[in-house]
PDB file of C-alpha atoms in Angstrom:
ATOM      1  CA  MET A 108      85.339  54.959  46.032  1.00 79.00           C
ATOM      2  CA  LYS A 109      83.055  57.084  43.797  1.00 89.00           C
ATOM      3  CA  PHE A 110      79.372  56.586  43.673  1.00 94.00           C
ATOM      4  CA  SER A 111      76.594  57.714  41.422  1.00 95.00           C
ATOM      5  CA  LEU A 112      73.975  59.947  42.378  1.00 96.00           C
ATOM      6  CA  SER A 113      71.525  57.078  41.960  1.00 96.00           C
ATOM      7  CA  GLN A 114      73.478  54.817  44.163  1.00 97.00           C
ATOM      8  CA  GLU A 115      73.715  57.621  46.763  1.00 97.00           C
ATOM      9  CA  PHE A 116      69.922  58.189  46.618  1.00 98.00           C
ATOM     10  CA  VAL A 117      69.250  54.819  47.405  1.00 98.00           C
ATOM     11  CA  ALA A 118      71.705  54.765  50.041  1.00 98.00           C
ATOM     12  CA  GLU A 119      70.066  57.859  51.789  1.00 98.00           C
ATOM     13  CA  LEU A 120      66.746  56.628  51.282  1.00 98.00           C
ATOM     14  CA  LEU A 121      67.414  53.020  53.375  1.00 98.00           C
ATOM     15  CA  GLY A 122      69.427  54.784  55.845  1.00 98.00           C
ATOM     16  CA  THR A 123      66.567  57.250  56.840  1.00 98.00           C
ATOM     17  CA  LEU A 124      63.932  54.273  56.198  1.00 98.00           C
ATOM     18  CA  VAL A 125      66.306  52.423  59.087  1.00 98.00           C
ATOM     19  CA  LEU A 126      66.416  55.683  61.403  1.00 98.00           C
ATOM     20  CA  ILE A 127      62.680  55.515  61.259  1.00 98.00           C
ATOM     21  CA  LEU A 128      61.940  52.410  61.480  1.00 98.00           C
ATOM     22  CA  PHE A 129      63.928  51.878  64.707  1.00 98.00           C
ATOM     23  CA  GLY A 130      63.039  55.432  65.942  1.00 97.00           C
ATOM     24  CA  CYS A 131      59.188  55.352  65.265  1.00 98.00           C
ATOM     25  CA  GLY A 132      59.138  51.701  66.292  1.00 97.00           C
ATOM     26  CA  VAL A 133      60.029  52.171  69.707  1.00 95.00           C
ATOM     27  CA  VAL A 134      57.488  54.846  70.166  1.00 95.00           C
ATOM     28  CA  ALA A 135      54.896  52.517  69.184  1.00 95.00           C
ATOM     29  CA  MET A 136      55.812  50.179  71.530  1.00 93.00           C
ATOM     30  CA  ILE A 137      55.481  52.551  74.389  1.00 92.00           C
ATOM     31  CA  LYS A 138      52.454  54.457  72.902  1.00 91.00           C
ATOM     32  CA  LEU A 139      50.848  50.661  72.139  1.00 92.00           C
ATOM     33  CA  PHE A 140      51.645  48.664  74.999  1.00 89.00           C
ATOM     34  CA  GLY A 141      53.118  50.873  77.505  1.00 78.00           C
ATOM     35  CA  ALA A 142      50.133  52.983  78.415  1.00 52.00           C
ATOM     36  CA  ASN A 143      47.736  50.244  78.849  1.00 52.00           C
ATOM     37  CA  PRO A 144      47.419  48.016  81.887  1.00 44.00           C
ATOM     38  CA  ALA A 145      49.545  44.845  82.131  1.00 46.00           C
ATOM     39  CA  ILE A 146      47.626  42.029  80.248  1.00 48.00           C
ATOM     40  CA  PRO A 147      48.986  38.351  81.060  1.00 45.00           C
ATOM     41  CA  GLY A 148      51.921  37.511  78.517  1.00 49.00           C
ATOM     42  CA  GLU A 149      51.820  41.158  77.011  1.00 51.00           C
ATOM     43  CA  VAL A 150      54.933  42.908  77.016  1.00 52.00           C
ATOM     44  CA  VAL A 151      54.971  46.586  78.639  1.00 54.00           C
ATOM     45  CA  MET A 152      57.393  48.835  77.697  1.00 60.00           C
ATOM     46  CA  GLY A 153      58.998  52.025  79.974  1.00 70.00           C
ATOM     47  CA  GLY A 154      59.015  55.609  79.018  1.00 85.00           C
ATOM     48  CA  TYR A 155      61.187  58.083  77.785  1.00 89.00           C
ATOM     49  CA  THR A 156      64.559  56.979  78.446  1.00 90.00           C
ATOM     50  CA  ASN A 157      63.654  53.996  75.777  1.00 91.00           C
ATOM     51  CA  ILE A 158      62.728  56.498  73.341  1.00 93.00           C
ATOM     52  CA  VAL A 159      65.887  58.275  73.762  1.00 95.00           C
ATOM     53  CA  LEU A 160      67.897  54.663  73.790  1.00 95.00           C
ATOM     54  CA  GLY A 161      65.812  53.826  70.792  1.00 95.00           C
ATOM     55  CA  TRP A 162      66.608  57.008  68.673  1.00 97.00           C
ATOM     56  CA  GLY A 163      70.279  56.918  68.976  1.00 97.00           C
ATOM     57  CA  PHE A 164      70.287  53.283  68.084  1.00 97.00           C
ATOM     58  CA  ALA A 165      68.243  54.327  65.304  1.00 98.00           C
ATOM     59  CA  VAL A 166      70.378  57.229  64.057  1.00 98.00           C
ATOM     60  CA  LEU A 167      73.111  54.309  64.709  1.00 97.00           C
ATOM     61  CA  MET A 168      72.166  51.949  62.407  1.00 97.00           C
ATOM     62  CA  GLY A 169      71.423  54.383  59.988  1.00 97.00           C
ATOM     63  CA  ILE A 170      74.863  55.538  59.662  1.00 97.00           C
ATOM     64  CA  PHE A 171      76.017  52.092  59.249  1.00 96.00           C
ATOM     65  CA  ILE A 172      73.797  51.329  56.510  1.00 96.00           C
ATOM     66  CA  SER A 173      74.403  54.276  54.244  1.00 97.00           C
ATOM     67  CA  GLY A 174      77.275  56.140  55.637  1.00 94.00           C
ATOM     68  CA  THR A 175      79.858  54.717  53.130  1.00 93.00           C
ATOM     69  CA  ILE A 176      77.830  55.394  49.942  1.00 96.00           C
ATOM     70  CA  SER A 177      76.089  58.676  50.844  1.00 96.00           C
ATOM     71  CA  GLY A 178      77.645  59.812  54.253  1.00 94.00           C
ATOM     72  CA  ALA A 179      74.824  58.851  56.116  1.00 95.00           C
ATOM     73  CA  HIS A 180      73.258  62.507  56.086  1.00 97.00           C
ATOM     74  CA  LEU A 181      69.636  61.109  57.088  1.00 98.00           C
ATOM     75  CA  ASN A 182      68.648  64.843  57.804  1.00 98.00           C
ATOM     76  CA  PRO A 183      67.693  67.396  55.308  1.00 98.00           C
ATOM     77  CA  ALA A 184      69.161  70.167  57.780  1.00 98.00           C
ATOM     78  CA  VAL A 185      72.347  68.040  57.568  1.00 98.00           C
ATOM     79  CA  SER A 186      72.830  68.020  53.942  1.00 98.00           C
ATOM     80  CA  ILE A 187      71.769  72.132  53.664  1.00 98.00           C
ATOM     81  CA  ALA A 188      74.603  73.165  56.717  1.00 98.00           C
ATOM     82  CA  LEU A 189      77.102  70.453  54.837  1.00 98.00           C
ATOM     83  CA  ALA A 190      76.379  72.294  51.121  1.00 98.00           C
ATOM     84  CA  ALA A 191      76.610  75.918  52.928  1.00 97.00           C
ATOM     85  CA  THR A 192      79.972  75.251  54.828  1.00 96.00           C
ATOM     86  CA  GLY A 193      81.125  73.894  51.374  1.00 95.00           C
ATOM     87  CA  ARG A 194      81.793  70.375  52.727  1.00 95.00           C
ATOM     88  CA  PHE A 195      78.986  69.132  50.134  1.00 97.00           C
ATOM     89  CA  PRO A 196      77.917  70.058  46.752  1.00 97.00           C
ATOM     90  CA  TRP A 197      74.676  71.808  46.159  1.00 98.00           C
ATOM     91  CA  ALA A 198      73.252  70.223  43.212  1.00 97.00           C
ATOM     92  CA  LYS A 199      72.811  67.143  44.986  1.00 98.00           C
ATOM     93  CA  VAL A 200      70.796  68.634  47.902  1.00 98.00           C
ATOM     94  CA  PRO A 201      67.555  68.037  46.420  1.00 98.00           C
ATOM     95  CA  ALA A 202      68.319  64.726  46.098  1.00 98.00           C
ATOM     96  CA  TYR A 203      68.973  63.546  48.927  1.00 98.00           C
ATOM     97  CA  ILE A 204      66.257  65.702  50.808  1.00 98.00           C
ATOM     98  CA  LEU A 205      63.797  63.911  48.818  1.00 98.00           C
ATOM     99  CA  ALA A 206      65.509  60.364  49.636  1.00 98.00           C
ATOM    100  CA  GLN A 207      65.500  61.610  52.721  1.00 98.00           C
ATOM    101  CA  LEU A 208      61.679  62.283  52.775  1.00 98.00           C
ATOM    102  CA  ILE A 209      60.565  59.444  51.160  1.00 98.00           C
ATOM    103  CA  GLY A 210      62.808  57.040  53.374  1.00 98.00           C
ATOM    104  CA  ALA A 211      60.749  58.624  56.257  1.00 98.00           C
ATOM    105  CA  PHE A 212      57.444  58.302  54.678  1.00 98.00           C
ATOM    106  CA  LEU A 213      58.210  54.601  54.203  1.00 98.00           C
ATOM    107  CA  GLY A 214      59.436  53.648  57.711  1.00 98.00           C
ATOM    108  CA  ALA A 215      56.409  55.286  59.186  1.00 98.00           C
ATOM    109  CA  ALA A 216      54.478  53.041  56.513  1.00 98.00           C
ATOM    110  CA  ILE A 217      56.055  49.935  57.602  1.00 98.00           C
ATOM    111  CA  VAL A 218      55.971  50.606  61.539  1.00 98.00           C
ATOM    112  CA  PHE A 219      52.175  51.344  61.116  1.00 98.00           C
ATOM    113  CA  ALA A 220      51.758  48.180  59.103  1.00 98.00           C
ATOM    114  CA  VAL A 221      53.711  46.337  61.776  1.00 98.00           C
ATOM    115  CA  TYR A 222      51.652  47.089  64.354  1.00 97.00           C
ATOM    116  CA  HIS A 223      48.176  47.834  62.688  1.00 97.00           C
ATOM    117  CA  ALA A 224      46.344  44.848  64.339  1.00 96.00           C
ATOM    118  CA  LYS A 225      47.481  46.237  67.883  1.00 95.00           C
ATOM    119  CA  TRP A 226      46.715  49.822  66.660  1.00 96.00           C
ATOM    120  CA  MET A 227      43.309  49.396  66.175  1.00 96.00           C
ATOM    121  CA  GLY A 228      42.805  48.063  69.669  1.00 94.00           C
ATOM    122  CA  VAL A 229      44.608  50.824  71.227  1.00 93.00           C
ATOM    123  CA  ASP A 230      43.049  53.748  68.985  1.00 95.00           C
ATOM    124  CA  PRO A 231      40.619  52.315  66.213  1.00 96.00           C
ATOM    125  CA  GLY A 232      39.746  56.156  65.396  1.00 96.00           C
ATOM    126  CA  LEU A 233      43.215  57.000  65.299  1.00 96.00           C
ATOM    127  CA  THR A 234      42.482  60.051  67.361  1.00 95.00           C
ATOM    128  CA  SER A 235      45.421  60.012  70.057  1.00 93.00           C
ATOM    129  CA  THR A 236      48.490  58.004  68.834  1.00 95.00           C
ATOM    130  CA  ALA A 237      49.545  60.674  65.707  1.00 96.00           C
ATOM    131  CA  GLY A 238      52.314  61.367  67.990  1.00 94.00           C
ATOM    132  CA  VAL A 239      54.229  57.554  67.319  1.00 96.00           C
ATOM    133  CA  PHE A 240      54.868  59.199  64.084  1.00 97.00           C
ATOM    134  CA  SER A 241      55.603  63.177  64.889  1.00 95.00           C
ATOM    135  CA  THR A 242      56.026  65.744  67.447  1.00 96.00           C
ATOM    136  CA  PHE A 243      54.149  68.191  69.448  1.00 96.00           C
ATOM    137  CA  PRO A 244      54.970  71.173  71.017  1.00 95.00           C
ATOM    138  CA  ALA A 245      54.761  71.367  75.109  1.00 94.00           C
ATOM    139  CA  VAL A 246      53.689  74.999  74.850  1.00 94.00           C
ATOM    140  CA  PRO A 247      51.716  76.278  71.880  1.00 92.00           C
ATOM    141  CA  GLY A 248      53.187  79.012  69.628  1.00 93.00           C
ATOM    142  CA  PHE A 249      55.773  78.889  67.002  1.00 95.00           C
ATOM    143  CA  TRP A 250      58.895  80.377  69.220  1.00 96.00           C
ATOM    144  CA  PRO A 251      59.297  78.228  72.176  1.00 96.00           C
ATOM    145  CA  GLY A 252      59.214  75.224  70.224  1.00 96.00           C
ATOM    146  CA  PHE A 253      61.454  76.962  67.104  1.00 97.00           C
ATOM    147  CA  LEU A 254      64.112  77.833  69.982  1.00 97.00           C
ATOM    148  CA  ASP A 255      64.309  74.605  71.215  1.00 97.00           C
ATOM    149  CA  GLN A 256      64.939  72.970  67.712  1.00 98.00           C
ATOM    150  CA  VAL A 257      67.437  75.526  66.647  1.00 98.00           C
ATOM    151  CA  VAL A 258      69.737  75.020  69.849  1.00 98.00           C
ATOM    152  CA  GLY A 259      69.098  71.264  69.650  1.00 97.00           C
ATOM    153  CA  THR A 260      70.111  70.987  65.901  1.00 98.00           C
ATOM    154  CA  ALA A 261      72.893  73.668  66.548  1.00 98.00           C
ATOM    155  CA  LEU A 262      74.344  71.327  68.881  1.00 98.00           C
ATOM    156  CA  LEU A 263      73.454  68.207  66.833  1.00 98.00           C
ATOM    157  CA  MET A 264      75.384  69.886  63.914  1.00 98.00           C
ATOM    158  CA  GLY A 265      78.283  71.145  65.389  1.00 97.00           C
ATOM    159  CA  LEU A 266      79.074  67.955  67.122  1.00 96.00           C
ATOM    160  CA  ILE A 267      78.709  66.210  64.123  1.00 95.00           C
ATOM    161  CA  LEU A 268      81.246  68.608  62.379  1.00 95.00           C
ATOM    162  CA  ALA A 269      83.807  68.314  65.410  1.00 94.00           C
ATOM    163  CA  ILE A 270      83.828  64.272  65.744  1.00 93.00           C
ATOM    164  CA  GLY A 271      84.293  64.171  61.902  1.00 89.00           C
ATOM    165  CA  ASP A 272      87.107  66.805  61.827  1.00 88.00           C
ATOM    166  CA  LYS A 273      90.185  64.858  61.803  1.00 85.00           C
ATOM    167  CA  LEU A 274      91.979  68.075  62.836  1.00 84.00           C
ATOM    168  CA  ASN A 275      90.207  67.806  66.073  1.00 84.00           C
ATOM    169  CA  ASN A 276      89.481  64.182  66.080  1.00 79.00           C
ATOM    170  CA  ALA A 277      92.153  62.035  64.394  1.00 78.00           C
ATOM    171  CA  GLN A 278      90.674  58.914  65.642  1.00 73.00           C
ATOM    172  CA  GLY A 279      87.011  60.206  64.687  1.00 69.00           C
ATOM    173  CA  SER A 280      86.093  57.852  61.616  1.00 67.00           C
ATOM    174  CA  ALA A 281      86.893  54.902  63.990  1.00 76.00           C
ATOM    175  CA  TRP A 282      84.146  55.686  66.589  1.00 86.00           C
ATOM    176  CA  GLY A 283      82.531  58.207  64.570  1.00 91.00           C
ATOM    177  CA  PRO A 284      79.092  56.643  64.057  1.00 93.00           C
ATOM    178  CA  LEU A 285      78.774  55.688  67.929  1.00 95.00           C
ATOM    179  CA  ALA A 286      79.560  59.489  68.792  1.00 94.00           C
ATOM    180  CA  VAL A 287      77.057  60.720  66.962  1.00 96.00           C
ATOM    181  CA  ALA A 288      74.579  58.175  68.266  1.00 97.00           C
ATOM    182  CA  PHE A 289      75.542  59.704  71.791  1.00 97.00           C
ATOM    183  CA  VAL A 290      75.336  63.278  70.548  1.00 97.00           C
ATOM    184  CA  VAL A 291      71.347  62.578  69.464  1.00 97.00           C
ATOM    185  CA  MET A 292      70.700  60.731  72.658  1.00 97.00           C
ATOM    186  CA  ALA A 293      72.142  63.859  74.902  1.00 97.00           C
ATOM    187  CA  VAL A 294      69.974  66.153  72.928  1.00 97.00           C
ATOM    188  CA  GLY A 295      67.381  64.128  73.588  1.00 96.00           C
ATOM    189  CA  ILE A 296      68.044  63.906  77.356  1.00 95.00           C
ATOM    190  CA  SER A 297      68.835  67.486  77.711  1.00 95.00           C
ATOM    191  CA  PHE A 298      66.585  69.199  74.898  1.00 94.00           C
ATOM    192  CA  GLY A 299      63.349  66.811  74.321  1.00 92.00           C
ATOM    193  CA  GLY A 300      60.859  68.152  76.394  1.00 92.00           C
ATOM    194  CA  MET A 301      60.139  71.254  74.730  1.00 95.00           C
ATOM    195  CA  ASN A 302      58.819  70.107  71.033  1.00 94.00           C
ATOM    196  CA  GLY A 303      59.260  66.106  70.969  1.00 91.00           C
ATOM    197  CA  TYR A 304      62.883  66.030  70.104  1.00 92.00           C
ATOM    198  CA  ALA A 305      62.504  66.087  65.923  1.00 96.00           C
ATOM    199  CA  ILE A 306      65.816  67.772  64.907  1.00 97.00           C
ATOM    200  CA  ASN A 307      65.240  66.791  61.592  1.00 98.00           C
ATOM    201  CA  PRO A 308      62.845  67.956  59.511  1.00 98.00           C
ATOM    202  CA  ALA A 309      62.457  64.704  57.289  1.00 98.00           C
ATOM    203  CA  ARG A 310      62.242  62.650  60.384  1.00 97.00           C
ATOM    204  CA  ASP A 311      58.786  64.607  61.317  1.00 97.00           C
ATOM    205  CA  LEU A 312      57.663  65.669  57.940  1.00 98.00           C
ATOM    206  CA  GLY A 313      57.963  62.095  56.411  1.00 98.00           C
ATOM    207  CA  PRO A 314      56.015  60.389  58.954  1.00 98.00           C
ATOM    208  CA  ARG A 315      53.279  63.291  59.128  1.00 98.00           C
ATOM    209  CA  LEU A 316      52.338  63.283  55.769  1.00 98.00           C
ATOM    210  CA  PHE A 317      52.109  59.343  55.831  1.00 98.00           C
ATOM    211  CA  ALA A 318      49.990  60.025  58.890  1.00 98.00           C
ATOM    212  CA  LEU A 319      48.089  62.252  57.256  1.00 97.00           C
ATOM    213  CA  LEU A 320      47.314  59.935  54.197  1.00 98.00           C
ATOM    214  CA  ALA A 321      46.336  57.023  56.491  1.00 97.00           C
ATOM    215  CA  GLY A 322      43.734  59.210  58.323  1.00 96.00           C
ATOM    216  CA  PHE A 323      45.284  59.832  61.778  1.00 97.00           C
ATOM    217  CA  LYS A 324      43.626  63.039  63.557  1.00 95.00           C
ATOM    218  CA  ASN A 325      44.757  65.798  65.491  1.00 92.00           C
ATOM    219  CA  LEU A 326      48.068  66.587  63.115  1.00 95.00           C
ATOM    220  CA  GLY A 327      48.600  69.762  64.714  1.00 93.00           C
ATOM    221  CA  ASP A 328      48.316  73.390  63.340  1.00 95.00           C
ATOM    222  CA  LEU A 329      50.379  75.035  60.698  1.00 95.00           C
ATOM    223  CA  ASN A 330      52.857  75.960  63.796  1.00 95.00           C
ATOM    224  CA  VAL A 331      52.949  72.396  64.508  1.00 96.00           C
ATOM    225  CA  TRP A 332      54.028  71.375  61.142  1.00 97.00           C
ATOM    226  CA  LEU A 333      56.762  74.195  60.288  1.00 97.00           C
ATOM    227  CA  VAL A 334      58.442  74.301  63.600  1.00 97.00           C
ATOM    228  CA  PRO A 335      60.322  70.902  63.276  1.00 97.00           C
ATOM    229  CA  VAL A 336      61.069  71.790  59.657  1.00 98.00           C
ATOM    230  CA  ILE A 337      62.376  75.313  59.770  1.00 98.00           C
ATOM    231  CA  GLY A 338      63.908  74.937  63.353  1.00 98.00           C
ATOM    232  CA  PRO A 339      66.358  72.275  62.599  1.00 98.00           C
ATOM    233  CA  ILE A 340      67.439  73.806  59.082  1.00 98.00           C
ATOM    234  CA  VAL A 341      68.289  77.474  61.233  1.00 98.00           C
ATOM    235  CA  GLY A 342      69.798  75.333  64.059  1.00 98.00           C
ATOM    236  CA  ALA A 343      72.378  73.487  61.862  1.00 98.00           C
ATOM    237  CA  LEU A 344      73.295  76.086  59.846  1.00 98.00           C
ATOM    238  CA  VAL A 345      73.967  78.129  63.349  1.00 98.00           C
ATOM    239  CA  GLY A 346      75.967  74.977  64.515  1.00 98.00           C
ATOM    240  CA  ALA A 347      77.776  74.569  61.417  1.00 98.00           C
ATOM    241  CA  PHE A 348      78.809  78.098  61.262  1.00 97.00           C
ATOM    242  CA  ILE A 349      79.881  78.480  64.695  1.00 97.00           C
ATOM    243  CA  TYR A 350      81.853  75.293  64.614  1.00 96.00           C
ATOM    244  CA  ASP A 351      83.825  76.672  61.757  1.00 96.00           C
ATOM    245  CA  PHE A 352      84.190  80.362  62.944  1.00 95.00           C
ATOM    246  CA  ALA A 353      85.337  78.967  66.688  1.00 94.00           C
ATOM    247  CA  ILE A 354      87.158  75.442  65.972  1.00 93.00           C
ATOM    248  CA  GLY A 355      87.369  74.301  62.135  1.00 88.00           C
ATOM    249  CA  ARG A 356      89.089  77.338  61.008  1.00 89.00           C
ATOM    250  CA  PRO A 357      91.599  78.014  63.632  1.00 91.00           C
ATOM    251  CA  LEU A 358      92.374  74.197  63.519  1.00 90.00           C
ATOM    252  CA  ALA A 359      92.734  74.373  59.635  1.00 87.00           C
ATOM    253  CA  ARG A 360      95.079  77.832  60.131  1.00 84.00           C
ATOM    254  CA  ALA A 361      96.887  76.157  62.773  1.00 82.00           C
ATOM    255  CA  GLY A 362      97.849  73.566  60.637  1.00 68.00           C
ATOM    256  CA  GLU A 363      98.868  75.428  57.818  1.00 67.00           C
ATOM    257  CA  ALA A 364     100.956  77.083  59.675  1.00 65.00           C
ATOM    258  CA  HIS A 365     102.637  74.205  61.174  1.00 53.00           C
ATOM    259  CA  VAL A 366     103.111  72.695  57.662  1.00 51.00           C
ATOM    260  CA  GLY A 367     104.984  75.763  56.604  1.00 52.00           C
ATOM    261  CA  VAL A 368     107.202  75.597  59.701  1.00 48.00           C
ATOM    262  CA  GLN A 369     108.015  72.236  59.806  1.00 49.00           C
ATOM    263  CA  GLY A 370     107.853  71.427  55.730  1.00 50.00           C
ATOM    264  CA  VAL A 371     106.118  68.908  54.830  1.00 43.00           C
ATOM    265  CA  ASP A 372     104.037  67.212  57.592  1.00 45.00           C
ATOM    266  CA  PRO A 373     102.853  63.591  56.576  1.00 42.00           C
ATOM    267  CA  GLU A 374     100.429  63.297  60.233  1.00 41.00           C
ATOM    268  CA  TYR A 375      99.294  66.775  59.269  1.00 38.00           C
ATOM    269  CA  ASN A 376      98.254  66.001  55.801  1.00 43.00           C
ATOM    270  CA  ALA A 377      97.001  62.396  56.770  1.00 44.00           C
ATOM    271  CA  ALA A 378      94.273  64.361  59.090  1.00 43.00           C
ATOM    272  CA  ARG A 379      93.134  66.472  56.016  1.00 42.00           C
TER     273      ARG A 379
END
């Protein structure tokens, strides 16, 4: 199937919108309901485990929405890494990134609208809840959070390629979306504390821009804005190139050598 760039743009926008609705939605539930004393009849949410599960399911649902049409990048770092390794045309990257940012911005706006009445009761001055939308560092400065984002996104990108590589995982297409969701959960469980578990520039920047326009305070200094944008892009490139060097290219060369010795190999052709 072939789709126009405008169709891919809409699919990527909607996929990222769904990602943020579920992802920021679970953080809003915990921030607005979990931190307050229990009130009769009111839901009291859990903590970080809910956030990790929520973001994993958010990625899964975003993939289901947009995967067939746009490939469900849902992340500028993924689009850039795919283009840098020859898997995606550079000409489409700006449109994909714009769609992801718009989808993330709109998702944040819808979450705020849904919870607005409760929000005004918990944080009427919008001084302490910007973390519903964006990430913040556990340690001040650029480098601690940057390293965290590079490692987390390198894991994400390398494993996305491993899951989608039919020479490495012949059945990957059947369970790929769920596997990617598990990767996101695993990154959150293991590397979620240092810089808030963004691993996606659009996931952080789009909602942060909405929070700025909506009047939220304490959105952070320049480092807080830049780390979740620059770190994931660098990390995705590192993860993609490491995967290609250590796994992807050796598999491709082995497959080509096998075809050269055995002649036409239907299983190899199907995997490619």
